[in-house]
mmCIF file of C-alpha atoms and ligand atoms in Angstrom:
data_model
loop_
_atom_site.group_PDB
_atom_site.id
_atom_site.type_symbol
_atom_site.label_atom_id
_atom_site.label_comp_id
_atom_site.label_asym_id
_atom_site.label_seq_id
_atom_site.Cartn_x
_atom_site.Cartn_y
_atom_site.Cartn_z
ATOM 1 C CA MET A 21 -20.611 -7.628 -8.884
ATOM 2 C CA THR A 22 -17.365 -6.141 -7.549
ATOM 3 C CA ILE A 23 -14.826 -5.440 -10.283
ATOM 4 C CA LYS A 24 -11.655 -7.272 -9.316
ATOM 5 C CA THR A 25 -9.016 -5.358 -11.253
ATOM 6 C CA PHE A 26 -7.918 -1.761 -11.692
ATOM 7 C CA ALA A 27 -5.843 -0.185 -14.473
ATOM 8 C CA LEU A 28 -3.170 1.639 -12.500
ATOM 9 C CA GLY A 29 -2.072 4.757 -14.352
ATOM 10 C CA GLY A 30 -4.343 3.516 -17.143
ATOM 11 C CA ASP A 31 -1.902 0.811 -18.248
ATOM 12 C CA LEU A 32 -0.978 -1.611 -15.441
ATOM 13 C CA THR A 33 -3.775 -4.057 -14.676
ATOM 14 C CA ILE A 34 -3.643 -5.134 -11.066
ATOM 15 C CA ASN A 35 -5.885 -7.125 -8.796
ATOM 16 C CA ARG A 36 -7.614 -4.802 -6.359
ATOM 17 C CA LEU A 37 -6.780 -7.063 -3.477
ATOM 18 C CA GLY A 38 -3.036 -6.622 -3.030
ATOM 19 C CA PHE A 39 -0.522 -6.977 -0.230
ATOM 20 C CA GLY A 40 1.181 -4.569 2.167
ATOM 21 C CA ALA A 41 4.759 -5.561 2.989
ATOM 22 C CA MET A 42 5.290 -3.533 6.158
ATOM 23 C CA ARG A 43 4.244 -6.359 8.482
ATOM 24 C CA LEU A 44 6.767 -8.782 7.018
ATOM 25 C CA VAL A 45 9.520 -7.190 9.067
ATOM 26 C CA ALA A 46 7.755 -6.718 12.420
ATOM 27 C CA ASP A 47 4.234 -6.771 13.764
ATOM 28 C CA SER A 48 4.447 -3.459 15.607
ATOM 29 C CA VAL A 49 6.518 -0.270 15.737
ATOM 30 C CA ASP A 50 8.662 -1.607 18.537
ATOM 31 C CA GLY A 51 8.284 -5.357 18.030
ATOM 32 C CA PRO A 52 11.214 -7.676 17.241
ATOM 33 C CA PRO A 53 12.172 -8.572 13.669
ATOM 34 C CA ARG A 54 10.103 -11.335 12.152
ATOM 35 C CA ASP A 55 11.537 -14.495 10.618
ATOM 36 C CA PRO A 56 12.753 -13.728 7.071
ATOM 37 C CA GLY A 57 11.994 -17.277 5.884
ATOM 38 C CA THR A 58 8.348 -16.856 6.816
ATOM 39 C CA GLY A 59 8.269 -13.472 5.080
ATOM 40 C CA ILE A 60 9.599 -15.037 1.891
ATOM 41 C CA ALA A 61 7.019 -17.840 2.103
ATOM 42 C CA VAL A 62 4.212 -15.289 2.601
ATOM 43 C CA LEU A 63 5.311 -13.286 -0.451
ATOM 44 C CA ARG A 64 5.557 -16.379 -2.679
ATOM 45 C CA ARG A 65 2.161 -17.625 -1.537
ATOM 46 C CA ALA A 66 0.629 -14.185 -2.095
ATOM 47 C CA VAL A 67 1.695 -14.207 -5.726
ATOM 48 C CA GLU A 68 0.562 -17.828 -6.141
ATOM 49 C CA LEU A 69 -2.857 -16.750 -4.882
ATOM 50 C CA GLY A 70 -3.087 -14.041 -7.539
ATOM 51 C CA VAL A 71 -1.773 -10.974 -5.721
ATOM 52 C CA ASN A 72 0.088 -8.771 -8.200
ATOM 53 C CA HIS A 73 0.295 -5.469 -6.333
ATOM 54 C CA ILE A 74 2.777 -5.311 -3.465
ATOM 55 C CA ASP A 75 3.148 -2.139 -1.456
ATOM 56 C CA THR A 76 6.556 -1.624 0.125
ATOM 57 C CA ALA A 77 9.100 1.014 1.165
ATOM 58 C CA GLY A 78 12.832 1.159 1.768
ATOM 59 C CA PHE A 79 12.082 2.179 5.335
ATOM 60 C CA TYR A 80 10.164 -1.029 6.095
ATOM 61 C CA ARG A 81 12.961 -2.680 8.026
ATOM 62 C CA ARG A 82 13.687 -3.950 11.483
ATOM 63 C CA GLY A 83 17.265 -4.877 12.335
ATOM 64 C CA ALA A 84 18.615 -6.958 9.463
ATOM 65 C CA VAL A 85 15.144 -7.753 8.064
ATOM 66 C CA GLN A 86 14.199 -5.491 5.156
ATOM 67 C CA ALA A 87 10.972 -5.748 3.178
ATOM 68 C CA ASN A 88 12.547 -4.857 -0.173
ATOM 69 C CA GLU A 89 15.232 -7.482 0.230
ATOM 70 C CA LEU A 90 12.642 -10.125 1.152
ATOM 71 C CA ILE A 91 10.635 -9.202 -1.948
ATOM 72 C CA ARG A 92 13.704 -9.529 -4.193
ATOM 73 C CA ARG A 93 14.739 -12.838 -2.632
ATOM 74 C CA ALA A 94 11.209 -14.235 -2.806
ATOM 75 C CA LEU A 95 10.044 -13.038 -6.193
ATOM 76 C CA SER A 96 12.835 -12.008 -8.565
ATOM 77 C CA PRO A 97 13.132 -12.537 -11.444
ATOM 78 C CA TYR A 98 9.749 -10.864 -11.292
ATOM 79 C CA ARG A 99 6.646 -11.849 -13.226
ATOM 80 C CA ASP A 100 5.730 -9.306 -15.894
ATOM 81 C CA ASP A 101 2.363 -8.610 -14.314
ATOM 82 C CA LEU A 102 3.724 -7.882 -10.823
ATOM 83 C CA VAL A 103 3.499 -4.260 -9.717
ATOM 84 C CA ILE A 104 5.710 -3.215 -6.826
ATOM 85 C CA ALA A 105 4.893 0.160 -5.340
ATOM 86 C CA SER A 106 7.314 1.994 -3.100
ATOM 87 C CA LYS A 107 7.278 5.198 -1.079
ATOM 88 C CA VAL A 108 9.914 7.789 -0.392
ATOM 89 C CA GLY A 109 9.913 10.711 1.983
ATOM 90 C CA PRO A 110 10.377 9.478 5.542
ATOM 91 C CA LEU A 111 13.941 8.987 6.727
ATOM 92 C CA PRO A 112 14.417 5.989 9.005
ATOM 93 C CA THR A 113 17.071 5.131 11.535
ATOM 94 C CA PRO A 114 18.922 1.885 10.667
ATOM 95 C CA ASP A 115 16.280 0.064 12.682
ATOM 96 C CA GLY A 116 13.381 1.455 10.693
ATOM 97 C CA VAL A 117 12.147 4.017 13.197
ATOM 98 C CA LEU A 118 11.088 7.140 11.321
ATOM 99 C CA SER A 119 13.224 10.105 12.262
ATOM 100 C CA GLY A 120 12.429 12.895 9.795
ATOM 101 C CA HIS A 121 11.621 13.683 6.182
ATOM 102 C CA ALA A 122 13.888 13.750 3.164
ATOM 103 C CA ARG A 123 14.807 17.034 1.516
ATOM 104 C CA PRO A 124 14.196 17.292 -2.227
ATOM 105 C CA ASP A 125 17.893 16.689 -2.931
ATOM 106 C CA GLN A 126 17.784 13.380 -1.006
ATOM 107 C CA LEU A 127 14.907 11.821 -2.950
ATOM 108 C CA ARG A 128 16.863 10.578 -5.958
ATOM 109 C CA SER A 129 19.191 8.520 -3.800
ATOM 110 C CA LEU A 130 16.198 7.009 -1.955
ATOM 111 C CA VAL A 131 14.638 5.947 -5.261
ATOM 112 C CA GLU A 132 17.982 4.543 -6.419
ATOM 113 C CA ALA A 133 18.291 2.615 -3.150
ATOM 114 C CA ASP A 134 14.845 1.087 -3.762
ATOM 115 C CA LEU A 135 15.890 0.076 -7.275
ATOM 116 C CA ARG A 136 18.999 -1.622 -5.907
ATOM 117 C CA SER A 137 17.321 -3.395 -3.001
ATOM 118 C CA LEU A 138 14.458 -4.609 -5.182
ATOM 119 C CA GLY A 139 16.749 -5.470 -8.130
ATOM 120 C CA LEU A 140 14.733 -3.408 -10.616
ATOM 121 C CA ASP A 141 15.637 -1.042 -13.459
ATOM 122 C CA TRP A 142 12.557 1.073 -12.848
ATOM 123 C CA LEU A 143 9.781 1.251 -10.278
ATOM 124 C CA ASP A 144 6.175 0.892 -11.424
ATOM 125 C CA LEU A 145 4.805 3.230 -8.775
ATOM 126 C CA VAL A 146 6.533 5.549 -6.312
ATOM 127 C CA TYR A 147 4.585 7.613 -3.806
ATOM 128 C CA LEU A 148 5.849 10.763 -2.258
ATOM 129 C CA ARG A 149 4.928 10.059 1.363
ATOM 130 C CA ALA A 150 4.200 13.519 2.735
ATOM 131 C CA ASP A 151 4.717 14.694 6.296
ATOM 132 C CA GLY A 152 2.511 13.779 9.243
ATOM 133 C CA MET A 153 2.249 10.491 11.100
ATOM 134 C CA THR A 154 -1.351 9.338 10.589
ATOM 135 C CA GLU A 155 -2.895 12.365 8.922
ATOM 136 C CA PRO A 156 -1.603 14.952 6.464
ATOM 137 C CA ALA A 157 0.410 17.760 8.023
ATOM 138 C CA GLY A 158 -0.403 19.920 4.975
ATOM 139 C CA GLY A 159 2.083 22.333 3.411
ATOM 140 C CA SER A 160 3.586 22.366 -0.034
ATOM 141 C CA ILE A 161 4.858 19.130 -1.558
ATOM 142 C CA ALA A 162 5.637 20.770 -4.908
ATOM 143 C CA GLU A 163 9.413 20.822 -4.686
ATOM 144 C CA ARG A 164 9.664 17.192 -3.632
ATOM 145 C CA PHE A 165 7.025 15.950 -6.082
ATOM 146 C CA ALA A 166 8.834 17.780 -8.906
ATOM 147 C CA VAL A 167 11.958 15.731 -8.156
ATOM 148 C CA LEU A 168 9.969 12.508 -8.542
ATOM 149 C CA ALA A 169 8.381 13.865 -11.724
ATOM 150 C CA GLU A 170 11.880 14.390 -13.105
ATOM 151 C CA LEU A 171 12.840 10.805 -12.215
ATOM 152 C CA ARG A 172 9.712 9.685 -14.045
ATOM 153 C CA GLU A 173 10.784 11.671 -17.105
ATOM 154 C CA GLN A 174 14.158 9.922 -16.871
ATOM 155 C CA GLY A 175 12.522 6.462 -16.860
ATOM 156 C CA LEU A 176 13.336 5.457 -13.263
ATOM 157 C CA ILE A 177 9.657 5.577 -12.289
ATOM 158 C CA ARG A 178 6.641 4.619 -14.362
ATOM 159 C CA HIS A 179 3.829 6.136 -12.306
ATOM 160 C CA LEU A 180 3.708 8.601 -9.430
ATOM 161 C CA GLY A 181 1.617 8.601 -6.300
ATOM 162 C CA VAL A 182 1.153 10.733 -3.221
ATOM 163 C CA SER A 183 0.564 9.515 0.292
ATOM 164 C CA ASN A 184 -0.788 11.142 3.427
ATOM 165 C CA VAL A 185 -2.036 14.163 1.491
ATOM 166 C CA ASN A 186 -5.014 16.484 1.618
ATOM 167 C CA ALA A 187 -6.982 17.728 -1.408
ATOM 168 C CA ALA A 188 -4.807 20.832 -1.830
ATOM 169 C CA GLN A 189 -1.624 18.757 -1.876
ATOM 170 C CA LEU A 190 -3.124 16.332 -4.411
ATOM 171 C CA ALA A 191 -4.081 19.276 -6.636
ATOM 172 C CA GLU A 192 -0.587 20.709 -6.285
ATOM 173 C CA ALA A 193 0.970 17.399 -7.384
ATOM 174 C CA GLN A 194 -1.413 17.102 -10.347
ATOM 175 C CA GLU A 195 -0.221 20.478 -11.600
ATOM 176 C CA ILE A 196 3.285 19.016 -11.856
ATOM 177 C CA ALA A 197 2.711 15.507 -13.253
ATOM 178 C CA PRO A 198 -0.048 12.882 -13.525
ATOM 179 C CA VAL A 199 -0.901 11.194 -10.232
ATOM 180 C CA ALA A 200 -1.776 7.494 -10.548
ATOM 181 C CA ALA A 201 -2.481 6.695 -6.888
ATOM 182 C CA VAL A 202 -3.255 8.257 -3.532
ATOM 183 C CA GLN A 203 -2.405 6.306 -0.391
ATOM 184 C CA ASN A 204 -4.055 7.761 2.712
ATOM 185 C CA ARG A 205 -5.533 6.589 5.946
ATOM 186 C CA TYR A 206 -9.176 6.105 5.030
ATOM 187 C CA ALA A 207 -10.938 7.317 8.167
ATOM 188 C CA ASP A 208 -12.249 10.728 7.048
ATOM 189 C CA ASP A 209 -11.224 10.726 3.422
ATOM 190 C CA VAL A 210 -14.505 10.177 1.610
ATOM 191 C CA GLY A 211 -14.238 13.408 -0.422
ATOM 192 C CA LEU A 212 -10.776 12.623 -1.687
ATOM 193 C CA LEU A 213 -11.809 9.082 -2.599
ATOM 194 C CA ALA A 214 -14.620 10.473 -4.773
ATOM 195 C CA GLU A 215 -12.177 12.832 -6.438
ATOM 196 C CA CYS A 216 -9.787 9.962 -7.151
ATOM 197 C CA GLU A 217 -12.596 7.865 -8.595
ATOM 198 C CA ASP A 218 -13.563 10.699 -10.976
ATOM 199 C CA ALA A 219 -9.965 11.219 -12.091
ATOM 200 C CA GLY A 220 -9.119 7.519 -12.626
ATOM 201 C CA ILE A 221 -6.679 7.634 -9.704
ATOM 202 C CA ALA A 222 -6.303 4.565 -7.483
ATOM 203 C CA TYR A 223 -7.214 5.179 -3.866
ATOM 204 C CA VAL A 224 -5.221 2.942 -1.523
ATOM 205 C CA PRO A 225 -6.240 3.105 2.141
ATOM 206 C CA TYR A 226 -3.400 2.257 4.449
ATOM 207 C CA PHE A 227 -4.205 0.406 7.669
ATOM 208 C CA PRO A 228 -7.047 -1.357 5.762
ATOM 209 C CA LEU A 229 -7.530 -3.662 8.745
ATOM 210 C CA GLY A 230 -7.152 -0.875 11.275
ATOM 211 C CA GLY A 231 -3.393 -1.338 11.464
ATOM 212 C CA GLY A 232 -3.713 -3.174 14.746
ATOM 213 C CA VAL A 233 -4.606 0.153 16.389
ATOM 214 C CA SER A 234 -8.271 0.696 15.411
ATOM 215 C CA PRO A 235 -10.697 -2.137 16.142
ATOM 216 C CA LEU A 236 -12.980 -3.482 13.437
ATOM 217 C CA ASP A 237 -16.712 -3.401 14.068
ATOM 218 C CA ALA A 238 -16.684 -7.024 15.220
ATOM 219 C CA GLU A 239 -20.360 -7.307 16.149
ATOM 220 C CA ARG A 240 -21.670 -6.110 12.793
ATOM 221 C CA LEU A 241 -19.074 -8.015 10.785
ATOM 222 C CA SER A 242 -19.509 -11.264 12.689
ATOM 223 C CA ALA A 243 -23.234 -11.409 11.959
ATOM 224 C CA ILE A 244 -22.599 -11.131 8.216
ATOM 225 C CA ALA A 245 -19.636 -13.490 8.452
ATOM 226 C CA ALA A 246 -21.810 -16.143 10.109
ATOM 227 C CA ARG A 247 -24.292 -15.970 7.220
ATOM 228 C CA LEU A 248 -21.540 -16.343 4.645
ATOM 229 C CA GLY A 249 -19.403 -18.896 6.474
ATOM 230 C CA ALA A 250 -16.594 -16.336 6.379
ATOM 231 C CA THR A 251 -14.566 -14.451 8.973
ATOM 232 C CA ALA A 252 -15.104 -10.895 10.197
ATOM 233 C CA VAL A 253 -11.822 -9.793 8.598
ATOM 234 C CA GLN A 254 -12.935 -11.196 5.249
ATOM 235 C CA VAL A 255 -16.264 -9.364 5.433
ATOM 236 C CA HIS A 256 -14.440 -6.173 6.333
ATOM 237 C CA LEU A 257 -12.097 -6.487 3.328
ATOM 238 C CA ALA A 258 -14.968 -7.332 0.975
ATOM 239 C CA SER A 259 -16.855 -4.276 2.277
ATOM 240 C CA LEU A 260 -13.810 -2.101 1.729
ATOM 241 C CA LEU A 261 -13.473 -3.282 -1.868
ATOM 242 C CA ALA A 262 -17.187 -2.596 -2.396
ATOM 243 C CA ILE A 263 -16.784 1.089 -1.501
ATOM 244 C CA SER A 264 -15.346 2.068 -4.879
ATOM 245 C CA PRO A 265 -13.943 0.352 -7.985
ATOM 246 C CA SER A 266 -10.944 2.687 -7.611
ATOM 247 C CA LEU A 267 -10.098 1.432 -4.138
ATOM 248 C CA LEU A 268 -7.184 -0.980 -3.820
ATOM 249 C CA ALA A 269 -6.769 -3.008 -0.621
ATOM 250 C CA ILE A 270 -3.284 -3.757 0.691
ATOM 251 C CA PRO A 271 -3.815 -5.716 3.919
ATOM 252 C CA GLY A 272 -0.540 -6.392 5.667
ATOM 253 C CA THR A 273 0.427 -9.645 7.315
ATOM 254 C CA GLY A 274 3.435 -11.700 8.208
ATOM 255 C CA SER A 275 1.290 -14.816 8.657
ATOM 256 C CA LEU A 276 0.545 -17.421 6.000
ATOM 257 C CA ASP A 277 -2.804 -18.230 7.572
ATOM 258 C CA HIS A 278 -3.864 -14.577 7.645
ATOM 259 C CA LEU A 279 -2.697 -14.121 4.063
ATOM 260 C CA GLU A 280 -4.865 -17.031 2.872
ATOM 261 C CA GLU A 281 -7.806 -15.621 4.819
ATOM 262 C CA ASN A 282 -7.344 -12.117 3.450
ATOM 263 C CA VAL A 283 -6.981 -13.115 -0.197
ATOM 264 C CA ALA A 284 -10.055 -15.355 0.023
ATOM 265 C CA ALA A 285 -12.077 -12.221 0.850
ATOM 266 C CA ASN A 286 -11.892 -11.495 -2.869
ATOM 267 C CA ASP A 287 -14.441 -14.234 -3.511
ATOM 268 C CA LEU A 288 -17.067 -13.105 -1.008
ATOM 269 C CA SER A 289 -20.358 -11.815 -2.361
ATOM 270 C CA LEU A 290 -22.012 -9.365 -0.007
ATOM 271 C CA ASP A 291 -25.652 -8.354 -0.232
ATOM 272 C CA ASP A 292 -26.332 -4.661 -0.838
ATOM 273 C CA GLY A 293 -26.864 -3.605 2.779
ATOM 274 C CA GLU A 294 -23.931 -5.675 3.928
ATOM 275 C CA ALA A 295 -21.459 -3.804 1.776
ATOM 276 C CA ASP A 296 -21.851 -0.542 3.693
ATOM 277 C CA PRO A 297 -18.489 1.028 4.432
ATOM 278 C CA VAL A 298 -16.929 -0.424 7.552
ATOM 279 C CA THR A 299 -14.079 1.934 8.215
ATOM 280 C CA PRO A 300 -12.077 1.197 11.332
ATOM 281 C CA SER A 301 -12.579 3.995 13.828
ATOM 282 C CA ARG A 302 -9.625 6.125 14.828
HETATM 283 N N1 LIG B 422 1.485 5.359 3.478
HETATM 284 C C1 LIG B 422 1.578 5.184 4.772
HETATM 285 O O1 LIG B 422 1.797 6.132 5.535
HETATM 286 C C2 LIG B 422 1.378 3.828 5.347
HETATM 287 C C3 LIG B 422 1.238 3.651 6.737
HETATM 288 C C4 LIG B 422 1.015 2.373 7.219
HETATM 289 C C5 LIG B 422 0.945 1.292 6.361
HETATM 290 N N2 LIG B 422 1.117 1.473 5.021
HETATM 291 C C6 LIG B 422 0.978 0.345 4.057
HETATM 292 O O2 LIG B 422 -0.293 -0.234 4.281
HETATM 293 C C7 LIG B 422 -0.140 -1.648 4.448
HETATM 294 C C8 LIG B 422 -1.227 -2.167 5.339
HETATM 295 O O3 LIG B 422 -1.173 -1.556 6.616
HETATM 296 P P1 LIG B 422 -0.728 -2.337 7.919
HETATM 297 O O4 LIG B 422 -0.048 -3.619 7.545
HETATM 298 O O5 LIG B 422 0.007 -1.391 8.753
HETATM 299 O O6 LIG B 422 -2.087 -2.591 8.670
HETATM 300 P P2 LIG B 422 -3.380 -3.488 8.363
HETATM 301 O O7 LIG B 422 -3.271 -4.190 7.068
HETATM 302 O O8 LIG B 422 -4.540 -2.638 8.636
HETATM 303 O O9 LIG B 422 -3.296 -4.530 9.564
HETATM 304 C C9 LIG B 422 -2.199 -5.375 9.749
HETATM 305 C C10 LIG B 422 -2.380 -6.013 11.112
HETATM 306 O O10 LIG B 422 -3.504 -6.888 11.064
HETATM 307 C C11 LIG B 422 -3.082 -8.221 11.343
HETATM 308 N N3 LIG B 422 -3.799 -9.093 10.415
HETATM 309 C C12 LIG B 422 -3.644 -9.194 9.075
HETATM 310 N N4 LIG B 422 -4.500 -10.106 8.557
HETATM 311 C C13 LIG B 422 -5.214 -10.567 9.611
HETATM 312 C C14 LIG B 422 -6.253 -11.526 9.726
HETATM 313 N N5 LIG B 422 -6.727 -12.183 8.657
HETATM 314 N N6 LIG B 422 -6.749 -11.785 10.963
HETATM 315 C C15 LIG B 422 -6.283 -11.135 12.058
HETATM 316 N N7 LIG B 422 -5.295 -10.211 12.011
HETATM 317 C C16 LIG B 422 -4.770 -9.940 10.787
HETATM 318 C C17 LIG B 422 -1.599 -8.246 11.135
HETATM 319 O O11 LIG B 422 -0.985 -9.192 11.987
HETATM 320 P P3 LIG B 422 -0.218 -10.478 11.348
HETATM 321 O O12 LIG B 422 0.960 -9.928 10.615
HETATM 322 O O13 LIG B 422 0.151 -11.298 12.527
HETATM 323 O O14 LIG B 422 -1.209 -11.139 10.435
HETATM 324 C C18 LIG B 422 -1.199 -6.837 11.534
HETATM 325 O O15 LIG B 422 -1.068 -6.738 12.941
HETATM 326 C C19 LIG B 422 1.262 -1.781 5.049
HETATM 327 O O16 LIG B 422 1.733 -3.096 4.951
HETATM 328 C C20 LIG B 422 2.012 -0.760 4.238
HETATM 329 O O17 LIG B 422 2.361 -1.320 2.986
HETATM 330 C C21 LIG B 422 1.308 2.725 4.518
#
């Protein structure tokens, strides 16, 4: 049976099926802002349904619609068991289009901005989102990760993560401070996932539903879905969760119907052969 929870950083128990907040603000990189009222309703329903891991970032914004602000308006005062994870690194234009990467000396103010917009005294998990659009650009992250490690020492951050990294960058970060989570695009990352599993690190694939850019294997999924009376998306999410007990899913949606569908994937029981990895192709 699939284990439904994971102890993030060894001490924060979260449900492995979480929520990605990026789609609350827009459905595509150049799409219009979405309705904030719907975003707030989606967040409240997610928590009602048992989601207690929300992945966000200060740079998830489109026009006046900002994910962190929606989260604060929807969910604060926060439940004790809610884990909000943020990312710093990319620098956005006011409209949320990524325009570069923060220098080490800019990271503290980005973390402080997240604390303000979310209305928190500390952040449970902050990833250093390293360079590269959809795959790691490589290069040293030591100087930037050390800044986050210092903020952790100062109590502004509870656990640290790295995102869009290769094995060498993960090892470099681990030399500086404990890493609680890796958030990468899953496509070719099987080796790093195994390493995370061994080290008790959460592995969080972004674009868990293909991000709207990589199609799911509809034919294969639909056959299993028909047997189970489920949808192809649900079978895909259940298969993803079956890959490893260290894998956390953060499907993103700005739709109440899709949210209900995605969270219900948690209750699907796949047969052995059906749980083969179903990674969206690039
Ligand atoms: N670290 C990084 O570099 C990085 C990069 C990208 C994303 N992320 C994180 O990963 C999270 C997930 O990624 P993502 O949101 O980009 O992509 P995703 O979860 O793979 O896919 C989201 C897309 O699928 C649609 N969708 C969701 N549920 C659906 C369903 N049941 N049926 C049909 N379509 C459905 C959404 O549209 P609707 O909104 O209309 O449902 C949206 O277009 C983000 O929210 C963000 O927190 C991190």
